[in-house]
Coordinates of C-alpha atoms in Angstrom, one line a residue:
M1 CA -78.2 8.3 65.5
S2 CA -79.3 11.0 63.0
Q3 CA -80.6 10.6 59.7
K4 CA -78.9 13.3 58.2
I5 CA -75.4 13.9 56.2
S6 CA -74.7 17.4 56.2
A7 CA -73.8 18.9 52.1
F8 CA -70.9 20.9 53.1
Y9 CA -68.4 18.1 54.2
Y10 CA -68.4 17.1 49.9
I11 CA -68.3 20.1 48.5
K12 CA -65.6 21.7 51.2
N13 CA -63.3 19.1 50.7
N14 CA -64.6 19.2 46.9
K15 CA -64.6 22.8 45.6
R16 CA -62.6 21.6 42.1
R17 CA -65.6 19.7 40.8
V18 CA -68.5 21.7 42.7
S19 CA -66.9 24.6 41.6
V20 CA -66.7 23.5 37.3
L21 CA -70.7 22.1 38.1
V22 CA -71.4 25.6 39.3
I23 CA -69.3 27.0 36.7
S24 CA -71.0 25.2 33.7
L25 CA -74.0 26.1 35.2
A26 CA -73.5 29.6 35.3
M27 CA -72.1 29.9 31.7
F28 CA -75.5 28.6 30.6
S29 CA -77.4 31.2 32.0
I30 CA -75.0 34.0 31.3
V31 CA -74.5 33.5 27.5
T32 CA -78.1 32.3 27.2
Y33 CA -79.5 35.3 28.7
V34 CA -76.8 38.3 27.4
S35 CA -77.4 36.8 24.0
M36 CA -81.4 37.6 24.3
F37 CA -81.0 40.7 26.2
L38 CA -78.6 41.6 22.7
L39 CA -81.3 40.4 20.3
S40 CA -84.3 42.0 22.4
V41 CA -81.9 45.4 21.6
T42 CA -83.5 45.2 18.0
S43 CA -86.9 44.3 19.5
E44 CA -87.5 47.3 22.2
T45 CA -85.8 49.6 19.8
F46 CA -87.9 49.4 16.9
E47 CA -91.1 48.7 19.5
D48 CA -90.7 52.4 21.0
I49 CA -90.8 53.7 17.0
L50 CA -94.0 51.4 16.2
T51 CA -94.9 52.2 19.3
E52 CA -94.4 54.4 22.4
T53 CA -94.4 57.2 19.3
S54 CA -97.5 55.9 17.9
R55 CA -99.4 56.9 20.8
Y56 CA -99.1 60.1 20.7
I57 CA -98.1 61.5 16.9
Q58 CA -99.2 59.6 13.2
Y59 CA -100.1 59.6 10.2
I60 CA -102.8 59.7 7.7
Q61 CA -101.4 59.1 3.5
L62 CA -104.4 59.7 2.1
D63 CA -104.9 57.2 -1.6
G64 CA -105.3 58.7 -4.6
D65 CA -108.8 57.3 -5.0
D66 CA -109.7 59.0 -1.6
L67 CA -108.9 61.9 -2.5
E68 CA -110.8 62.0 -5.1
Y69 CA -107.4 62.1 -8.1
N70 CA -105.4 59.4 -9.8
Y71 CA -102.6 59.5 -12.1
S72 CA -104.0 61.0 -15.1
D73 CA -106.2 63.8 -13.5
K74 CA -101.9 64.6 -12.8
Q75 CA -101.6 64.5 -16.0
A76 CA -104.4 66.1 -17.6
A77 CA -103.8 69.5 -15.3
P78 CA -100.6 71.9 -14.3
E79 CA -98.1 70.2 -11.6
E80 CA -99.0 73.7 -9.2
V81 CA -102.9 73.5 -9.9
Y82 CA -102.7 69.6 -9.1
N83 CA -101.1 70.0 -6.0
E84 CA -102.8 72.6 -5.1
A85 CA -106.7 70.9 -4.9
I86 CA -104.6 68.0 -3.4
N87 CA -103.7 69.9 -1.0
K88 CA -107.2 71.4 -0.1
K89 CA -108.2 67.9 -0.1
Y90 CA -106.2 67.4 2.7
G91 CA -107.5 70.2 4.8
E92 CA -110.3 69.2 3.7
I93 CA -110.1 65.8 5.7
K94 CA -108.1 67.6 8.8
N95 CA -110.5 69.6 10.1
P96 CA -113.4 66.3 11.3
L97 CA -109.9 64.9 12.7
I98 CA -109.8 67.5 15.2
N99 CA -113.1 67.0 16.6
S100 CA -112.6 63.3 16.9
K101 CA -112.6 61.7 20.1
G102 CA -108.8 61.4 21.8
V103 CA -107.5 63.8 19.1
K104 CA -105.1 67.0 20.1
D105 CA -104.6 69.0 16.8
A106 CA -103.4 67.8 13.8
F107 CA -101.5 69.4 10.2
V108 CA -101.3 69.0 7.2
V109 CA -97.2 68.0 6.6
Q110 CA -94.7 67.8 4.3
T111 CA -92.8 65.0 5.4
E112 CA -89.2 63.6 5.9
Y113 CA -87.6 61.0 6.9
S114 CA -84.5 59.1 9.3
Y115 CA -83.3 55.4 9.5
V116 CA -83.0 53.8 13.3
T117 CA -80.5 51.1 12.4
S118 CA -80.2 48.5 15.6
L119 CA -78.3 45.4 15.6
I120 CA -80.0 43.8 13.6
G121 CA -81.7 46.1 10.4
N122 CA -83.4 49.6 10.8
Y123 CA -86.5 51.3 10.6
Y124 CA -87.9 54.9 9.1
V125 CA -88.9 57.7 11.6
E126 CA -91.1 60.8 10.4
I127 CA -89.9 64.0 10.4
P128 CA -93.0 65.7 9.9
M129 CA -92.0 70.1 8.3
L130 CA -94.5 72.5 8.5
N131 CA -94.5 76.1 9.3
K132 CA -93.2 78.0 12.1
T133 CA -96.5 78.3 14.4
D134 CA -97.7 74.8 14.0
M135 CA -94.1 72.8 15.0
K136 CA -93.7 74.4 18.1
I137 CA -97.4 73.2 18.9
V138 CA -96.0 69.9 17.9
L139 CA -92.5 70.7 19.6
N140 CA -95.0 70.8 23.1
H141 CA -97.2 68.2 22.7
M142 CA -94.2 65.4 22.4
G143 CA -92.4 67.3 25.6
A144 CA -89.6 68.3 23.6
V145 CA -86.8 71.0 25.2
L146 CA -83.6 71.8 23.3
D147 CA -80.7 70.5 24.6
S148 CA -78.3 72.8 21.9
G149 CA -78.2 74.3 18.9
R150 CA -80.7 76.2 18.0
L151 CA -84.9 75.7 17.3
P152 CA -85.6 76.1 13.4
E153 CA -85.8 79.2 11.7
K154 CA -86.1 79.2 7.6
A155 CA -87.1 76.2 5.5
G156 CA -85.4 72.8 5.2
E157 CA -84.0 73.3 9.2
I158 CA -85.0 70.8 11.7
V159 CA -84.0 69.2 15.4
L160 CA -83.3 65.8 16.2
D161 CA -84.1 63.9 19.3
S162 CA -80.3 62.9 21.2
M163 CA -81.5 58.7 20.4
L164 CA -82.0 60.2 16.5
I165 CA -78.3 61.6 16.1
K166 CA -76.4 59.8 18.7
N167 CA -77.9 56.4 16.5
Y168 CA -76.8 58.3 13.2
G169 CA -73.8 59.8 14.3
Y170 CA -75.2 62.8 13.0
K171 CA -74.0 66.3 14.1
L172 CA -75.6 69.9 14.9
G173 CA -74.8 71.3 11.4
D174 CA -75.0 68.2 9.4
R175 CA -77.2 67.5 6.4
L176 CA -79.8 65.0 6.6
S177 CA -78.7 61.4 4.9
Q178 CA -82.0 61.4 2.8
N179 CA -81.9 64.9 1.8
E180 CA -79.5 66.7 1.7
D181 CA -82.2 69.8 1.1
V182 CA -82.5 69.6 5.5
K183 CA -80.0 70.6 7.2
I184 CA -79.7 70.2 11.5
V185 CA -79.9 72.6 13.3
G186 CA -80.5 70.9 16.9
I187 CA -80.5 68.6 19.3
I188 CA -83.8 67.7 21.4
N189 CA -84.7 65.6 24.9
C190 CA -87.9 64.5 24.3
G191 CA -87.4 60.7 25.1
F192 CA -89.3 59.8 21.5
Y193 CA -87.3 59.0 18.3
F194 CA -88.8 61.9 16.8
G195 CA -87.9 64.8 14.8
C196 CA -89.0 67.8 13.0
G197 CA -88.7 71.2 11.3
L198 CA -89.9 73.8 8.6
A199 CA -91.5 73.5 5.3
G200 CA -91.0 75.3 2.3
Q201 CA -93.3 78.8 1.9
G202 CA -96.6 78.6 1.5
S203 CA -99.1 75.7 2.0
I204 CA -98.2 73.7 -1.0
F205 CA -97.1 70.3 0.1
Y206 CA -95.3 67.8 -2.5
N207 CA -96.1 64.2 -1.2
P208 CA -98.2 66.0 1.8
M209 CA -99.5 63.6 5.1
I210 CA -101.3 64.2 7.6
C211 CA -99.4 64.6 11.3
V212 CA -102.3 63.7 14.2
L213 CA -101.8 64.5 17.7
T214 CA -102.9 62.4 19.9
D215 CA -103.7 61.5 23.4
G216 CA -102.5 58.3 23.7
T217 CA -105.6 57.3 23.8
V218 CA -106.6 56.3 19.8
R219 CA -105.2 53.3 18.3
D220 CA -107.5 52.5 15.3
L221 CA -106.7 55.9 13.7
K222 CA -109.5 54.9 10.8
D223 CA -112.1 54.4 12.9
T224 CA -111.4 57.1 14.6
I225 CA -112.0 59.2 12.0
N226 CA -115.3 57.0 10.8
K227 CA -117.3 57.8 13.4
N228 CA -116.9 61.8 12.5
G229 CA -118.2 59.9 8.8
V230 CA -115.1 60.4 6.7
S231 CA -114.6 57.1 4.8
L232 CA -110.5 56.5 4.3
E233 CA -111.0 52.8 2.6
N234 CA -107.8 53.3 1.1
S235 CA -105.5 55.3 2.9
K236 CA -102.8 54.6 4.5
F237 CA -102.3 55.0 8.7
V238 CA -99.5 55.3 11.0
D239 CA -100.9 55.1 13.9
L240 CA -101.1 52.7 17.1
K241 CA -102.7 49.9 15.3
D242 CA -100.4 49.6 12.4
G243 CA -97.3 49.7 14.9
E244 CA -98.6 46.9 16.5
I245 CA -99.3 44.5 13.6
K246 CA -95.8 45.6 12.2
L247 CA -93.6 45.2 14.9
Q248 CA -94.9 41.5 14.9
D249 CA -94.7 40.5 11.8
E250 CA -91.6 42.6 10.2
I251 CA -89.7 42.2 13.7
I252 CA -90.9 39.7 16.9
S253 CA -91.7 37.0 13.8
S254 CA -88.4 37.9 12.6
I255 CA -86.1 37.6 15.0
S256 CA -88.0 34.3 17.2
S257 CA -86.7 32.2 14.7
S258 CA -83.3 33.3 15.1
T259 CA -83.0 33.5 19.2
N260 CA -85.2 29.8 19.2
I261 CA -82.4 28.8 16.8
I262 CA -79.6 30.6 18.8
F263 CA -81.8 28.9 22.9
V264 CA -82.2 25.4 21.0
G265 CA -77.9 25.3 20.4
I266 CA -76.7 26.6 23.6
M267 CA -79.3 24.7 25.9
I268 CA -77.1 21.5 23.9
V269 CA -74.0 22.1 24.6
V270 CA -74.7 22.5 27.7
A271 CA -76.5 19.9 29.3
T272 CA -73.9 18.2 27.6
L273 CA -71.7 19.7 28.5
V274 CA -73.6 19.3 32.2
V275 CA -74.3 16.0 32.0
I276 CA -69.7 15.2 31.4
V277 CA -69.2 17.3 33.9
S278 CA -71.7 15.8 36.3
I279 CA -70.3 12.0 35.7
S280 CA -67.5 13.1 36.9
Y281 CA -68.6 14.8 40.3
M282 CA -69.7 11.3 41.4
R283 CA -66.8 9.6 40.4
D284 CA -65.2 7.3 42.1
R285 CA -67.6 8.5 44.9
R286 CA -69.2 4.5 45.4
S287 CA -66.7 4.0 47.5
E288 CA -67.8 7.2 50.2
W289 CA -72.1 5.8 49.9
C290 CA -70.6 2.5 50.8
L291 CA -68.8 4.1 53.8
Y292 CA -71.9 6.0 55.0
T293 CA -74.2 3.0 54.7
S294 CA -71.6 0.9 56.4
I295 CA -71.7 2.6 59.7
G296 CA -75.6 2.9 59.3
Y297 CA -76.8 6.0 57.6
S298 CA -79.6 4.2 55.4
R299 CA -79.6 4.8 50.7
K300 CA -82.6 6.8 52.1
A301 CA -80.2 9.4 53.7
V302 CA -76.9 9.5 51.4
Y303 CA -79.7 10.0 48.2
F304 CA -80.3 13.1 49.8
S305 CA -77.3 14.2 51.3
I306 CA -76.6 14.3 47.4
I307 CA -80.0 16.1 46.1
R308 CA -78.5 18.7 48.8
E309 CA -75.6 19.2 46.6
L310 CA -77.3 19.7 43.8
V311 CA -79.7 21.9 45.0
F312 CA -76.8 23.4 46.7
T313 CA -74.9 23.8 43.4
F314 CA -77.5 24.9 41.7
I315 CA -78.5 28.0 43.3
T316 CA -75.3 29.4 43.6
A317 CA -74.9 29.3 39.5
F318 CA -77.7 31.2 39.6
L319 CA -76.9 33.3 41.8
I320 CA -73.4 33.6 40.0
A321 CA -75.3 33.8 37.2
V322 CA -77.9 36.8 38.0
V323 CA -75.0 38.8 39.5
V324 CA -72.6 38.4 36.2
V325 CA -75.3 39.4 33.9
I326 CA -76.6 42.6 35.2
L327 CA -72.7 43.6 34.7
L328 CA -72.4 42.7 31.2
M329 CA -75.5 43.9 30.7
K330 CA -75.0 47.7 32.5
I331 CA -71.7 47.5 30.5
L332 CA -72.7 46.5 27.3
D333 CA -75.6 49.0 27.6
I334 CA -73.1 52.1 28.7
L335 CA -70.3 51.3 26.4
L336 CA -72.3 50.0 23.3
I337 CA -76.5 50.7 23.5
T338 CA -76.9 53.7 24.7
G339 CA -74.2 55.2 22.8
L340 CA -76.0 54.2 19.6
G341 CA -78.8 55.8 20.2
L342 CA -80.8 52.4 20.8
Q343 CA -83.3 50.7 23.8
C344 CA -82.7 48.0 25.9
E345 CA -84.8 45.9 28.6
Y346 CA -83.0 44.1 31.6
F347 CA -85.5 42.1 32.9
L348 CA -86.4 39.5 30.2
S349 CA -89.8 37.1 31.6
N350 CA -89.4 34.9 28.8
T351 CA -85.9 34.5 29.3
L352 CA -85.8 33.8 32.7
N353 CA -88.7 30.9 32.6
Q354 CA -86.4 29.0 30.0
I355 CA -83.3 29.0 32.3
L356 CA -84.8 28.2 34.8
C357 CA -87.3 25.5 32.9
V358 CA -83.6 23.9 32.1
Y359 CA -82.6 23.9 35.3
I360 CA -85.1 21.8 35.8
A361 CA -84.8 19.8 33.5
L362 CA -81.6 19.3 33.7
F363 CA -81.2 18.8 37.8
G364 CA -84.3 16.1 36.8
I365 CA -81.7 14.7 34.3
L366 CA -78.9 14.3 37.0
Q367 CA -81.1 12.1 38.8
I368 CA -80.6 8.9 36.6
P369 CA -77.5 8.7 37.1
V370 CA -77.7 9.4 41.2
R371 CA -80.4 6.7 40.9
V372 CA -78.0 4.1 39.4
E373 CA -75.0 4.8 41.6
I374 CA -77.2 4.7 44.8
F375 CA -78.9 1.2 44.1
K376 CA -75.3 0.3 42.8
I377 CA -74.0 1.3 47.4
K378 CA -72.6 -2.1 48.7
T379 CA -71.9 -1.9 52.6
I380 CA -68.0 -2.7 52.8
D381 CA -69.1 -6.1 54.0
A382 CA -71.2 -7.0 51.3
A383 CA -67.9 -5.6 48.5
D384 CA -65.7 -8.0 50.4
D385 CA -67.9 -11.2 49.8
D386 CA -67.9 -9.9 46.0
I387 CA -64.7 -10.3 46.5

């Protein structure tokens, strides 16, 4: 007599109980993954701003000590004289940058800002304001293609990428929320949170920055310019290194605490639910297992039939969760994320690993009541003797 008991006999005849356990396990995966997916929208969006954009366009804001000018100099000299001296110093520092490895070009710019608002928090994006010739160089470098409207023709006009437009709800002709003097005249597509425009007439900029175009290989702009003999110890560098640090310290670290709390909370609730459901799943099955042993099946055969039932249940729950999660993410992406000009990542390896680890842990926990019930199995004759 074969000692293998088919797991599908019970599954076929007890669809309701099996379905409850499958749905419980699937809901755990769905709720966990979708929650982490929505939280990841913030980190993915800000990662695009802080690291992806910074691979190709970076900035330097010179400190007063590095400029060799300070507040007392500004007070002592007329404002026009002071600003002219500052811009001249910026120009002197710009030239060594152009000769640095990985740097394609550099410009002294006036900088405007726009904010990107994610599901949690917001972050700013620099918008360089240049002359018309330099603006076209920057647009070409960023791969910008005009989608609607026109390119800036007068001072104070800008173009913004479509993602920035969607995120803030701008439309052509609107004024920049951070500066009412700046008008949006065109929408571009370049795959980055980016925009640029025309500065005022003349070469003197108020609160200038150096805009640096790179080939994607420059990570530490301070180190890059140091190699050309220019020491800027106190200035602010908006480069890839700075972006990576801010992403980790200000975004990921802040979000990770929330994600851990949410994950643990979901795990406790679902684990409790699954244990309760599993008790119901195995309730009143002792007589069934006693019958198997009475007709010649071993306890080992009964045990492995139960294991096969659980394996089928867990795999079915996981596959159902995968399908549902993909559909939900696609719907959320189309209806919410893309419409808000945000970024998302479908494949979250860490979350997937956590879910699989919980599945393994739950599978192991369920062995306890199964083994307890297996050791209580008696043949019908033995059960009658007890009576």
